[in-house]
Amino acid sequence: MSAQPGTAPVHPAQPVRPLAAQARHVAPDPRDVLARPLAATSLLDAVRDLRRDVEATGFPLELEGIASARASRARLVDQLGEHLVPRLTELSAPAVVVVSGSTGAGKSTLVNSLVGAEVSTAGVLRPTTRRPVLVHHPLDTQLLSHHPVLESVSVVADEHVPRGIALLDAPDLDSVLESNRESAHRLLEAADLWLFVTTAARYGDALPWQVLQGAVDRGASIAMVLNRVPPASLPTVRGDLLDRLRGHGLQGSPLFVVPDLGPHEGLLPPAVVAPIQRWLAMLAGPDRARTVIGRTLRGSLAALRPWVDELAEAVQAQADAAARIAGVLDQVIEAPTAQAAASIRGGAVADGAVRARWAELSADGAPLGTVVRSSGRVRGSSREGRARAVALEPLVDDLTRSATAVLTSAGAHTEEVLRAALTAADQPEGGASVDAAWAATGLRAGRRTTAEQAARAWVAQGPRVVRAALTAGPADTSPDGVTRPRRDVAREVRRRRKAEHALGDEGLAAVALAAASGVREAHDLLVDLIDTAGERAVAELRDDLVARVAGQVAVERAAVGDVLADPDLAEDAASRLRLRLAVLKGLT
């Protein structure tokens, strides 16, 4: 075996001491464990806050590049949760050395040989349920007890592993099982140091170099083991591999070479793994282990910056897309609002049952047919007024139902317009996502209920509006500004009193509502009965109904707005991540 310049030269003839003995690491008094150093609270809190915000970040809109953004988010969550938070929480925990590589590279055999015992199942053919194996010294058990990596590995305590390091035999990076590949990449994020194992036949494969480049990007500490190298090809393979390492910025990484021993079973000869044992033993010393951990931490923290920037840009893209969608919806909502108002002013509520009911009530001999004599005088006592008000109640019910139908129709039409804007060929990017989320809310199911509530509220305004118009006093001038004669004003006051007796407030309100809905005959009757007060009441009730139908349109727009109100689509959503990053930069 040989080592890259800068590492200790190998002399296989040297007697090889057990790995734990080589560490020369004196186990501390167990009582000292409680006094182990912790990370500075401010930095740890900053990383925890960042992890919380990254984990809470979502991408509601399907935009271009969204898959990459979600992958970046997952990578950040893994890096923060599996490596940085645990390492900053417990700086004195053993350095986790992940032994990684492709299928058949000899990772498990190497781990077993370094420990001197069969702690991990070796062989090219893996059981489909194989779990990664973490091997550590028994006295390091408590220091590792809270590390999140323990949730997904089989743990073996072996006194041949020096205190201060833990060897983790990871699944194959190119496993046929996706779960194994995902596990391998996740465990690499938890590593303080990578011991990357490849072979003379496979060191040129693309996948390992992609993974190694990712490690370089995040500042990880890396060493490489070139396994099964035929002696004849050693100079060529080793030289080519060193060139590749330099090309990826890994020229300072240790390189260990394991010669091809031919077919064999069990552990590698002690002399073959001695250089790696001595190197790991050296790392296990408290000062050197802290150096490796510190270097990886610094690299990982520095690597976070572009990752968080990238994530913040993706979040900002979501917010910008949401703003564009909102702008489009605000524009398209103008047409249905105007159409709904026009339908009210055009008499849509009066069409159908309301007109038929009015015709029935105003026929000769019917309650409204006898209110005004042929001479134009209003007749009727208070008792007759109460009876007429009762007779007009079906008209009020018809008005309520018709107004409900018109309001509901306006809401349905608005939904069609909004959905067309969200799903059209020229839709704003992300519109289809908003439409799908809107459909999932189930808010449309309550449209008729909302419309009926608005219709009943409008009808309930009738008596109040009529009473206010009656008590306001007759106008002293005509609509064209000419002063009215005193006798005309006095005549209007007397006529109002008679009308109140003839129909009562409730009866007058029913007529006013019918007039506001679009029944012209009702308007004429009301003006005959209470003159200018009738004009004011009809205008106010019609405007009120126009406002309510506009409100029904706004309810539909607000339903889409609820989807766009997702915190991840807020204008300042990205600023939260950038703030966390600024705090982290200030601490590092």
CSV table of C-alpha atoms in Angstrom, one decimal, residues 92-539:
chain,number,residue,atom,x,y,z
A,92,SER,CA,-16.8,16.6,21.6
A,93,ALA,CA,-18.8,13.7,20.1
A,94,PRO,CA,-16.6,11.3,18.0
A,95,ALA,CA,-15.9,12.3,14.5
A,96,VAL,CA,-18.1,10.3,12.1
A,97,VAL,CA,-16.0,8.8,9.3
A,98,VAL,CA,-18.4,7.5,6.6
A,99,VAL,CA,-16.9,4.8,4.4
A,100,SER,CA,-18.6,5.2,1.1
A,101,GLY,CA,-18.3,4.0,-2.5
A,102,SER,CA,-19.9,2.0,-5.3
A,103,THR,CA,-21.2,-1.5,-5.3
A,104,GLY,CA,-18.4,-4.1,-4.8
A,105,ALA,CA,-15.8,-1.5,-4.0
A,106,GLY,CA,-14.9,-3.4,-0.8
A,107,LYS,CA,-16.3,-1.0,1.8
A,108,SER,CA,-17.5,-3.6,4.3
A,109,THR,CA,-14.4,-5.7,4.0
A,110,LEU,CA,-12.3,-2.6,4.6
A,111,VAL,CA,-14.3,-1.6,7.7
A,112,ASN,CA,-14.1,-5.1,9.1
A,113,SER,CA,-10.4,-5.2,8.5
A,114,LEU,CA,-9.8,-1.9,10.2
A,115,VAL,CA,-11.7,-3.0,13.2
A,116,GLY,CA,-10.3,-6.6,13.1
A,117,ALA,CA,-13.7,-8.2,13.4
A,118,GLU,CA,-16.7,-9.0,11.2
A,119,VAL,CA,-18.9,-6.1,12.2
A,120,SER,CA,-20.5,-5.5,8.8
A,121,THR,CA,-21.8,-7.9,6.2
A,122,ALA,CA,-19.4,-8.1,3.3
A,123,GLY,CA,-20.0,-9.2,-0.3
A,124,VAL,CA,-21.2,-7.8,-3.6
A,125,LEU,CA,-24.7,-9.3,-3.3
A,126,ARG,CA,-26.4,-7.3,-0.5
A,127,PRO,CA,-29.6,-8.3,1.3
A,128,THR,CA,-32.3,-5.9,0.2
A,129,THR,CA,-33.0,-4.8,3.7
A,130,ARG,CA,-29.3,-4.2,4.7
A,131,ARG,CA,-28.9,-1.4,7.2
A,132,PRO,CA,-25.7,0.8,7.4
A,133,VAL,CA,-23.4,-0.1,10.3
A,134,LEU,CA,-21.8,2.4,12.7
A,135,VAL,CA,-18.9,1.1,14.8
A,136,HIS,CA,-17.6,3.0,17.7
A,137,HIS,CA,-15.7,2.6,21.0
A,138,PRO,CA,-17.9,1.5,23.9
A,139,LEU,CA,-16.8,4.5,26.0
A,140,ASP,CA,-18.2,6.8,23.3
A,141,THR,CA,-21.7,5.5,23.5
A,142,GLN,CA,-23.1,8.4,25.5
A,143,LEU,CA,-21.4,11.0,23.4
A,144,LEU,CA,-23.1,9.5,20.3
A,145,SER,CA,-26.5,8.9,22.0
A,146,HIS,CA,-28.3,11.9,20.6
A,147,HIS,CA,-26.8,11.8,17.1
A,148,PRO,CA,-29.7,11.6,14.5
A,149,VAL,CA,-27.8,9.2,12.4
A,150,LEU,CA,-28.4,6.4,15.0
A,151,GLU,CA,-32.1,6.3,13.9
A,152,SER,CA,-31.1,4.7,10.5
A,153,VAL,CA,-28.1,2.5,11.3
A,154,SER,CA,-27.2,-0.6,13.2
A,155,VAL,CA,-24.8,0.3,16.0
A,156,VAL,CA,-21.9,-1.8,17.1
A,157,ALA,CA,-19.6,-1.0,20.0
A,158,ASP,CA,-16.1,-2.4,19.6
A,159,GLU,CA,-13.1,-1.6,21.7
A,160,HIS,CA,-10.8,-1.9,18.7
A,161,VAL,CA,-12.1,1.4,17.4
A,162,PRO,CA,-10.1,4.3,18.9
A,163,ARG,CA,-12.0,6.7,21.0
A,164,GLY,CA,-12.9,9.9,19.2
A,165,ILE,CA,-14.0,8.4,15.8
A,166,ALA,CA,-16.9,6.3,14.6
A,167,LEU,CA,-16.7,4.3,11.4
A,168,LEU,CA,-19.9,4.2,9.4
A,169,ASP,CA,-20.2,1.6,6.6
A,170,ALA,CA,-22.7,3.3,4.2
A,171,PRO,CA,-24.9,1.6,1.5
A,172,ASP,CA,-23.7,1.6,-2.1
A,173,LEU,CA,-24.0,4.9,-3.9
A,174,ASP,CA,-25.2,3.1,-7.0
A,175,SER,CA,-27.4,0.5,-5.3
A,176,VAL,CA,-30.2,-1.0,-7.4
A,177,LEU,CA,-32.5,0.0,-4.5
A,178,GLU,CA,-33.5,3.6,-4.4
A,179,SER,CA,-33.9,3.5,-0.6
A,180,ASN,CA,-30.2,2.4,-0.3
A,181,ARG,CA,-29.1,5.2,-2.6
A,182,GLU,CA,-31.0,7.8,-0.7
A,183,SER,CA,-29.7,6.4,2.6
A,184,ALA,CA,-26.1,6.6,1.3
A,185,HIS,CA,-26.4,10.2,0.3
A,186,ARG,CA,-28.1,11.2,3.6
A,187,LEU,CA,-25.4,9.5,5.6
A,188,LEU,CA,-22.7,11.4,3.6
A,189,GLU,CA,-24.4,14.6,4.8
A,190,ALA,CA,-23.8,13.5,8.4
A,191,ALA,CA,-20.1,12.8,7.9
A,192,ASP,CA,-17.3,14.7,9.5
A,193,LEU,CA,-14.9,12.9,7.1
A,194,TRP,CA,-15.4,10.8,4.0
A,195,LEU,CA,-13.4,7.7,3.4
A,196,PHE,CA,-14.2,7.1,-0.2
A,197,VAL,CA,-13.5,3.6,-1.6
A,198,THR,CA,-13.2,2.8,-5.3
A,199,THR,CA,-11.4,0.2,-7.4
A,200,ALA,CA,-8.8,0.2,-10.2
A,201,ALA,CA,-11.6,-0.9,-12.5
A,202,ARG,CA,-14.2,1.7,-11.4
A,203,TYR,CA,-12.4,4.8,-10.3
A,204,GLY,CA,-13.4,6.6,-13.5
A,205,ASP,CA,-17.1,6.1,-13.1
A,206,ALA,CA,-19.1,9.3,-13.3
A,207,LEU,CA,-21.3,8.9,-10.2
A,208,PRO,CA,-18.6,8.8,-7.6
A,209,TRP,CA,-17.0,12.0,-9.0
A,210,GLN,CA,-20.3,13.8,-9.0
A,211,VAL,CA,-20.7,12.9,-5.3
A,212,LEU,CA,-17.2,13.9,-4.6
A,213,GLN,CA,-17.7,17.2,-6.3
A,214,GLY,CA,-20.7,17.8,-4.1
A,215,ALA,CA,-18.5,17.1,-1.0
A,216,VAL,CA,-15.9,19.6,-2.3
A,217,ASP,CA,-18.6,22.2,-2.7
A,218,ARG,CA,-19.7,21.8,0.9
A,219,GLY,CA,-16.2,21.8,2.2
A,220,ALA,CA,-16.1,18.2,3.5
A,221,SER,CA,-12.9,16.5,4.6
A,222,ILE,CA,-12.1,13.6,2.2
A,223,ALA,CA,-9.7,10.7,1.9
A,224,MET,CA,-9.7,8.1,-0.8
A,225,VAL,CA,-8.9,4.4,-0.8
A,226,LEU,CA,-8.0,2.9,-4.2
A,227,ASN,CA,-8.8,-0.8,-3.8
A,228,ARG,CA,-7.7,-4.0,-5.7
A,229,VAL,CA,-5.0,-2.4,-7.8
A,230,PRO,CA,-2.9,-4.9,-9.9
A,231,PRO,CA,0.8,-4.2,-9.2
A,232,ALA,CA,1.6,-3.8,-12.9
A,233,SER,CA,-0.9,-1.0,-13.4
A,234,LEU,CA,-0.4,0.7,-10.1
A,235,PRO,CA,1.8,3.6,-11.4
A,236,THR,CA,-0.6,4.4,-14.3
A,237,VAL,CA,-3.8,4.1,-12.2
A,238,ARG,CA,-2.4,6.0,-9.3
A,239,GLY,CA,-1.1,8.8,-11.5
A,240,ASP,CA,-4.4,9.1,-13.3
A,241,LEU,CA,-6.4,9.2,-10.1
A,242,LEU,CA,-4.1,11.9,-8.6
A,243,ASP,CA,-4.7,14.0,-11.7
A,244,ARG,CA,-8.5,13.5,-11.3
A,245,LEU,CA,-8.2,14.5,-7.6
A,246,ARG,CA,-6.4,17.7,-8.5
A,247,GLY,CA,-8.9,18.5,-11.2
A,248,HIS,CA,-11.7,18.4,-8.6
A,249,GLY,CA,-9.8,20.4,-6.0
A,250,LEU,CA,-8.9,17.4,-3.9
A,251,GLN,CA,-5.1,17.5,-4.3
A,252,GLY,CA,-4.6,17.7,-0.5
A,253,SER,CA,-6.7,14.7,0.2
A,254,PRO,CA,-4.9,11.5,1.5
A,255,LEU,CA,-4.8,8.6,-1.0
A,256,PHE,CA,-4.4,5.0,0.1
A,257,VAL,CA,-3.8,2.1,-2.2
A,258,VAL,CA,-4.8,-1.5,-1.5
A,259,PRO,CA,-3.1,-4.0,-3.8
A,260,ASP,CA,-5.1,-6.6,-5.6
A,261,LEU,CA,-4.8,-9.7,-3.4
A,262,GLY,CA,-6.7,-12.0,-5.8
A,263,PRO,CA,-9.7,-14.2,-4.7
A,264,HIS,CA,-9.9,-14.3,-0.9
A,265,GLU,CA,-12.4,-14.3,1.9
A,266,GLY,CA,-12.4,-12.6,5.3
A,267,LEU,CA,-10.3,-9.8,6.5
A,268,LEU,CA,-7.5,-8.1,4.7
A,269,PRO,CA,-4.0,-8.8,6.0
A,270,PRO,CA,-3.1,-6.4,8.9
A,271,ALA,CA,-0.1,-5.0,6.9
A,272,VAL,CA,-2.4,-4.0,4.0
A,273,VAL,CA,-4.7,-1.8,6.2
A,274,ALA,CA,-1.9,-0.5,8.5
A,275,PRO,CA,-1.5,2.9,6.8
A,276,ILE,CA,-5.2,3.6,7.1
A,277,GLN,CA,-5.2,2.4,10.7
A,278,ARG,CA,-2.4,4.7,11.6
A,279,TRP,CA,-4.1,7.6,9.8
A,280,LEU,CA,-7.4,7.0,11.6
A,281,ALA,CA,-5.6,6.6,14.9
A,282,MET,CA,-3.9,9.9,14.4
A,283,LEU,CA,-7.2,11.5,13.7
A,284,ALA,CA,-8.7,10.0,16.9
A,285,GLY,CA,-6.4,12.2,19.0
A,286,PRO,CA,-8.4,15.0,20.6
A,287,ASP,CA,-6.5,17.8,18.9
A,288,ARG,CA,-6.5,16.3,15.4
A,289,ALA,CA,-10.1,15.1,15.6
A,290,ARG,CA,-11.2,18.6,16.5
A,291,THR,CA,-9.1,20.0,13.6
A,292,VAL,CA,-10.9,17.7,11.1
A,293,ILE,CA,-14.3,18.5,12.7
A,294,GLY,CA,-13.6,22.2,12.7
A,295,ARG,CA,-12.4,22.1,9.0
A,296,THR,CA,-15.5,20.3,7.9
A,297,LEU,CA,-17.7,22.6,10.0
A,298,ARG,CA,-16.2,25.7,8.5
A,299,GLY,CA,-16.5,24.2,5.0
A,300,SER,CA,-20.1,23.2,5.6
A,301,LEU,CA,-21.1,26.6,7.0
A,302,ALA,CA,-19.4,28.3,4.1
A,303,ALA,CA,-21.1,26.0,1.6
A,304,LEU,CA,-24.5,26.9,3.1
A,305,ARG,CA,-24.4,30.4,1.8
A,306,PRO,CA,-24.9,29.7,-1.9
A,307,TRP,CA,-27.4,27.0,-1.1
A,308,VAL,CA,-29.5,29.3,1.0
A,309,ASP,CA,-29.2,32.1,-1.6
A,310,GLU,CA,-30.4,29.6,-4.2
A,311,LEU,CA,-33.3,28.6,-2.0
A,312,ALA,CA,-34.2,32.2,-1.3
A,313,GLU,CA,-34.2,33.0,-5.0
A,314,ALA,CA,-36.5,30.1,-5.6
A,315,VAL,CA,-38.8,31.3,-2.8
A,316,GLN,CA,-38.7,34.8,-4.3
A,317,ALA,CA,-39.7,33.4,-7.7
A,318,GLN,CA,-42.7,31.8,-6.1
A,319,ALA,CA,-43.7,35.2,-4.5
A,320,ASP,CA,-43.2,37.0,-7.8
A,321,ALA,CA,-45.3,34.5,-9.7
A,322,ALA,CA,-48.0,34.8,-7.1
A,323,ALA,CA,-48.0,38.6,-7.5
A,324,ARG,CA,-48.3,38.2,-11.3
A,325,ILE,CA,-51.2,35.8,-10.9
A,326,ALA,CA,-52.9,38.2,-8.5
A,327,GLY,CA,-52.5,41.0,-10.9
A,328,VAL,CA,-54.1,39.0,-13.7
A,329,LEU,CA,-57.0,38.0,-11.5
A,330,ASP,CA,-57.6,41.6,-10.4
A,331,GLN,CA,-57.8,42.6,-14.1
A,332,VAL,CA,-60.2,39.8,-15.2
A,333,ILE,CA,-62.5,40.3,-12.2
A,334,GLU,CA,-63.4,43.8,-13.5
A,335,ALA,CA,-65.6,42.4,-16.3
A,336,PRO,CA,-67.8,40.0,-14.2
A,337,THR,CA,-68.2,42.8,-11.6
A,338,ALA,CA,-69.5,45.2,-14.3
A,339,GLN,CA,-71.7,42.5,-15.8
A,340,ALA,CA,-73.2,41.6,-12.4
A,341,ALA,CA,-74.0,45.3,-11.7
A,342,ALA,CA,-75.5,45.8,-15.1
A,343,SER,CA,-77.7,42.7,-14.7
A,344,ILE,CA,-79.1,44.2,-11.4
A,345,ARG,CA,-79.7,47.5,-12.9
A,346,GLY,CA,-81.3,45.8,-15.9
A,347,GLY,CA,-83.9,44.1,-13.8
A,348,ALA,CA,-82.6,40.6,-13.6
A,349,VAL,CA,-84.0,40.0,-10.1
A,350,ALA,CA,-87.5,41.0,-11.3
A,351,ASP,CA,-87.5,38.5,-14.1
A,352,GLY,CA,-89.7,35.5,-13.7
A,353,ALA,CA,-91.5,34.8,-10.4
A,354,VAL,CA,-91.2,38.4,-9.1
A,355,ARG,CA,-93.0,39.9,-12.1
A,356,ALA,CA,-95.6,37.2,-12.1
A,357,ARG,CA,-96.3,37.8,-8.4
A,358,TRP,CA,-96.5,41.5,-8.9
A,359,ALA,CA,-99.1,41.0,-11.7
A,360,GLU,CA,-101.1,38.9,-9.4
A,361,LEU,CA,-101.0,41.3,-6.5
A,362,SER,CA,-101.8,44.4,-8.6
A,363,ALA,CA,-104.7,43.0,-10.6
A,364,ASP,CA,-108.2,44.5,-10.1
A,365,GLY,CA,-109.5,43.7,-6.7
A,366,ALA,CA,-106.1,42.4,-5.5
A,367,PRO,CA,-104.4,44.0,-2.5
A,368,LEU,CA,-102.4,46.5,-4.5
A,369,GLY,CA,-105.1,47.1,-7.1
A,370,THR,CA,-107.2,49.0,-4.5
A,371,VAL,CA,-104.6,51.2,-2.9
A,372,VAL,CA,-105.0,54.1,-5.3
A,373,ARG,CA,-108.4,55.2,-6.4
A,374,SER,CA,-109.2,56.1,-10.0
A,375,SER,CA,-109.1,59.7,-8.9
A,376,GLY,CA,-105.5,59.3,-7.7
A,377,ARG,CA,-106.3,59.4,-4.0
A,378,VAL,CA,-104.8,56.9,-1.6
A,379,ARG,CA,-107.2,54.9,0.4
A,380,GLY,CA,-106.9,52.5,3.3
A,381,SER,CA,-106.9,52.4,7.1
A,382,SER,CA,-104.2,51.1,9.4
A,383,ARG,CA,-106.0,47.7,9.6
A,384,GLU,CA,-106.1,47.5,5.8
A,385,GLY,CA,-102.5,48.4,5.7
A,386,ARG,CA,-101.6,45.5,8.0
A,387,ALA,CA,-103.6,43.1,5.9
A,388,ARG,CA,-101.9,44.3,2.7
A,389,ALA,CA,-98.5,43.9,4.3
A,390,VAL,CA,-99.3,40.3,5.0
A,391,ALA,CA,-100.6,39.8,1.5
A,392,LEU,CA,-97.2,41.1,0.2
A,393,GLU,CA,-95.1,38.6,2.1
A,394,PRO,CA,-95.1,36.1,-0.8
A,395,LEU,CA,-93.6,38.9,-3.0
A,396,VAL,CA,-90.8,39.4,-0.4
A,397,ASP,CA,-90.1,35.6,-0.5
A,398,ASP,CA,-90.0,35.7,-4.3
A,399,LEU,CA,-87.6,38.6,-4.2
A,400,THR,CA,-85.4,36.8,-1.7
A,401,ARG,CA,-85.2,33.7,-3.9
A,402,SER,CA,-84.7,35.6,-7.1
A,403,ALA,CA,-81.9,37.8,-5.6
A,404,THR,CA,-80.3,34.6,-4.3
A,405,ALA,CA,-80.3,33.0,-7.8
A,406,VAL,CA,-78.9,36.2,-9.4
A,407,LEU,CA,-76.1,36.4,-6.8
A,408,THR,CA,-75.3,32.7,-7.1
A,409,SER,CA,-75.2,33.0,-10.9
A,410,ALA,CA,-72.9,36.0,-10.6
A,411,GLY,CA,-70.6,34.0,-8.4
A,412,ALA,CA,-70.6,31.0,-10.8
A,413,HIS,CA,-69.8,33.2,-13.7
A,414,THR,CA,-67.0,34.8,-11.8
A,415,GLU,CA,-65.5,31.4,-11.1
A,416,GLU,CA,-65.6,30.5,-14.8
A,417,VAL,CA,-63.8,33.7,-15.6
A,418,LEU,CA,-61.1,33.2,-12.9
A,419,ARG,CA,-60.6,29.6,-13.8
A,420,ALA,CA,-60.2,30.5,-17.5
A,421,ALA,CA,-57.6,33.0,-16.6
A,422,LEU,CA,-55.7,30.5,-14.5
A,423,THR,CA,-55.8,27.6,-17.0
A,424,ALA,CA,-55.7,29.3,-20.4
A,425,ALA,CA,-52.9,28.7,-22.8
A,426,ASP,CA,-51.4,32.1,-22.0
A,427,GLN,CA,-52.0,31.7,-18.2
A,428,PRO,CA,-49.4,33.2,-15.8
A,429,GLU,CA,-46.8,30.7,-14.8
A,430,GLY,CA,-48.1,28.8,-11.8
A,431,GLY,CA,-51.8,29.5,-12.5
A,432,ALA,CA,-52.7,25.8,-12.9
A,433,SER,CA,-51.3,25.2,-9.4
A,434,VAL,CA,-53.5,27.9,-7.9
A,435,ASP,CA,-56.5,26.5,-9.7
A,436,ALA,CA,-55.9,23.0,-8.4
A,437,ALA,CA,-55.4,24.3,-4.8
A,438,TRP,CA,-58.6,26.5,-5.1
A,439,ALA,CA,-60.6,23.5,-6.3
A,440,ALA,CA,-59.3,21.5,-3.3
A,441,THR,CA,-60.6,24.0,-0.7
A,442,GLY,CA,-64.2,23.3,-1.3
A,443,LEU,CA,-65.2,26.9,-0.9
A,444,ARG,CA,-67.4,26.9,-4.0
A,445,ALA,CA,-69.8,24.6,-2.1
A,446,GLY,CA,-70.9,27.5,0.1
A,447,ARG,CA,-71.6,29.9,-2.7
A,448,ARG,CA,-75.4,29.6,-2.6
A,449,THR,CA,-75.4,29.9,1.2
A,450,THR,CA,-73.4,33.1,0.9
A,451,ALA,CA,-75.7,34.4,-1.8
A,452,GLU,CA,-78.8,33.6,0.2
A,453,GLN,CA,-77.4,35.4,3.2
A,454,ALA,CA,-76.7,38.5,1.1
A,455,ALA,CA,-80.2,38.4,-0.4
A,456,ARG,CA,-81.9,38.2,3.0
A,457,ALA,CA,-79.7,41.0,4.2
A,458,TRP,CA,-80.8,43.1,1.2
A,459,VAL,CA,-84.5,42.4,1.8
A,460,ALA,CA,-84.1,43.2,5.5
A,461,GLN,CA,-82.9,46.7,4.5
A,462,GLY,CA,-86.3,47.5,2.9
A,463,PRO,CA,-88.1,48.8,6.0
A,464,ARG,CA,-85.2,50.7,7.3
A,465,VAL,CA,-84.6,52.5,3.9
A,466,VAL,CA,-88.2,53.3,3.5
A,467,ARG,CA,-88.5,54.7,7.1
A,468,ALA,CA,-85.4,56.8,6.6
A,469,ALA,CA,-86.8,58.2,3.3
A,470,LEU,CA,-90.1,59.0,4.9
A,471,THR,CA,-88.6,60.8,7.9
A,472,ALA,CA,-86.1,62.8,5.8
A,473,GLY,CA,-88.8,65.3,4.9
A,474,PRO,CA,-90.0,66.3,1.5
A,475,ALA,CA,-87.5,68.0,-0.8
A,476,ASP,CA,-87.9,71.8,-1.1
A,477,THR,CA,-86.7,71.8,-4.7
A,478,SER,CA,-87.4,69.7,-7.7
A,479,PRO,CA,-84.7,67.5,-9.3
A,480,ASP,CA,-83.9,70.3,-11.7
A,481,GLY,CA,-83.3,72.8,-8.8
A,482,VAL,CA,-86.5,74.7,-9.0
A,483,THR,CA,-88.1,75.6,-5.7
A,484,ARG,CA,-91.3,73.6,-5.1
A,485,PRO,CA,-94.5,75.4,-4.1
A,486,ARG,CA,-95.4,75.1,-0.5
A,487,ARG,CA,-98.7,73.4,-1.3
A,488,ASP,CA,-96.9,70.7,-3.2
A,489,VAL,CA,-94.6,70.0,-0.2
A,490,ALA,CA,-97.6,70.0,2.1
A,491,ARG,CA,-99.5,67.7,-0.3
A,492,GLU,CA,-96.6,65.2,-0.3
A,493,VAL,CA,-96.5,65.1,3.5
A,494,ARG,CA,-100.2,64.3,3.7
A,495,ARG,CA,-99.9,61.7,1.0
A,496,ARG,CA,-97.1,60.0,2.8
A,497,ARG,CA,-99.2,59.6,5.9
A,498,LYS,CA,-102.0,58.1,3.9
A,499,ALA,CA,-99.6,55.7,2.3
A,500,GLU,CA,-98.3,54.6,5.6
A,501,HIS,CA,-101.8,53.8,6.7
A,502,ALA,CA,-102.6,52.1,3.5
A,503,LEU,CA,-99.6,49.7,3.4
A,504,GLY,CA,-97.6,50.2,6.5
A,505,ASP,CA,-93.8,50.2,6.6
A,506,GLU,CA,-93.5,46.6,5.7
A,507,GLY,CA,-95.9,46.9,2.8
A,508,LEU,CA,-94.1,50.0,1.5
A,509,ALA,CA,-90.8,48.2,1.9
A,510,ALA,CA,-92.0,45.3,-0.3
A,511,VAL,CA,-93.1,47.7,-3.0
A,512,ALA,CA,-89.8,49.5,-2.8
A,513,LEU,CA,-87.8,46.3,-3.0
A,514,ALA,CA,-89.8,45.2,-6.1
A,515,ALA,CA,-89.2,48.6,-7.7
A,516,ALA,CA,-85.5,48.3,-6.9
A,517,SER,CA,-85.4,44.8,-8.4
A,518,GLY,CA,-86.7,46.2,-11.8
A,519,VAL,CA,-90.5,46.1,-11.6
A,520,ARG,CA,-91.4,49.4,-13.3
A,521,GLU,CA,-95.0,49.3,-12.1
A,522,ALA,CA,-93.8,49.0,-8.5
A,523,HIS,CA,-91.6,52.0,-9.0
A,524,ASP,CA,-94.5,54.0,-10.4
A,525,LEU,CA,-96.8,53.0,-7.6
A,526,LEU,CA,-94.2,53.9,-4.9
A,527,VAL,CA,-93.7,57.4,-6.4
A,528,ASP,CA,-97.5,57.8,-6.5
A,529,LEU,CA,-97.7,56.9,-2.9
A,530,ILE,CA,-94.8,58.7,-1.3
A,531,ASP,CA,-93.4,60.9,-4.1
A,532,THR,CA,-89.7,61.9,-3.8
A,533,ALA,CA,-89.2,59.6,-0.7
A,534,GLY,CA,-90.0,56.7,-3.0
A,535,GLU,CA,-87.4,57.7,-5.5
A,536,ARG,CA,-84.8,57.9,-2.8
A,537,ALA,CA,-85.7,54.5,-1.3
A,538,VAL,CA,-85.6,52.8,-4.7
A,539,ALA,CA,-82.3,54.3,-5.6
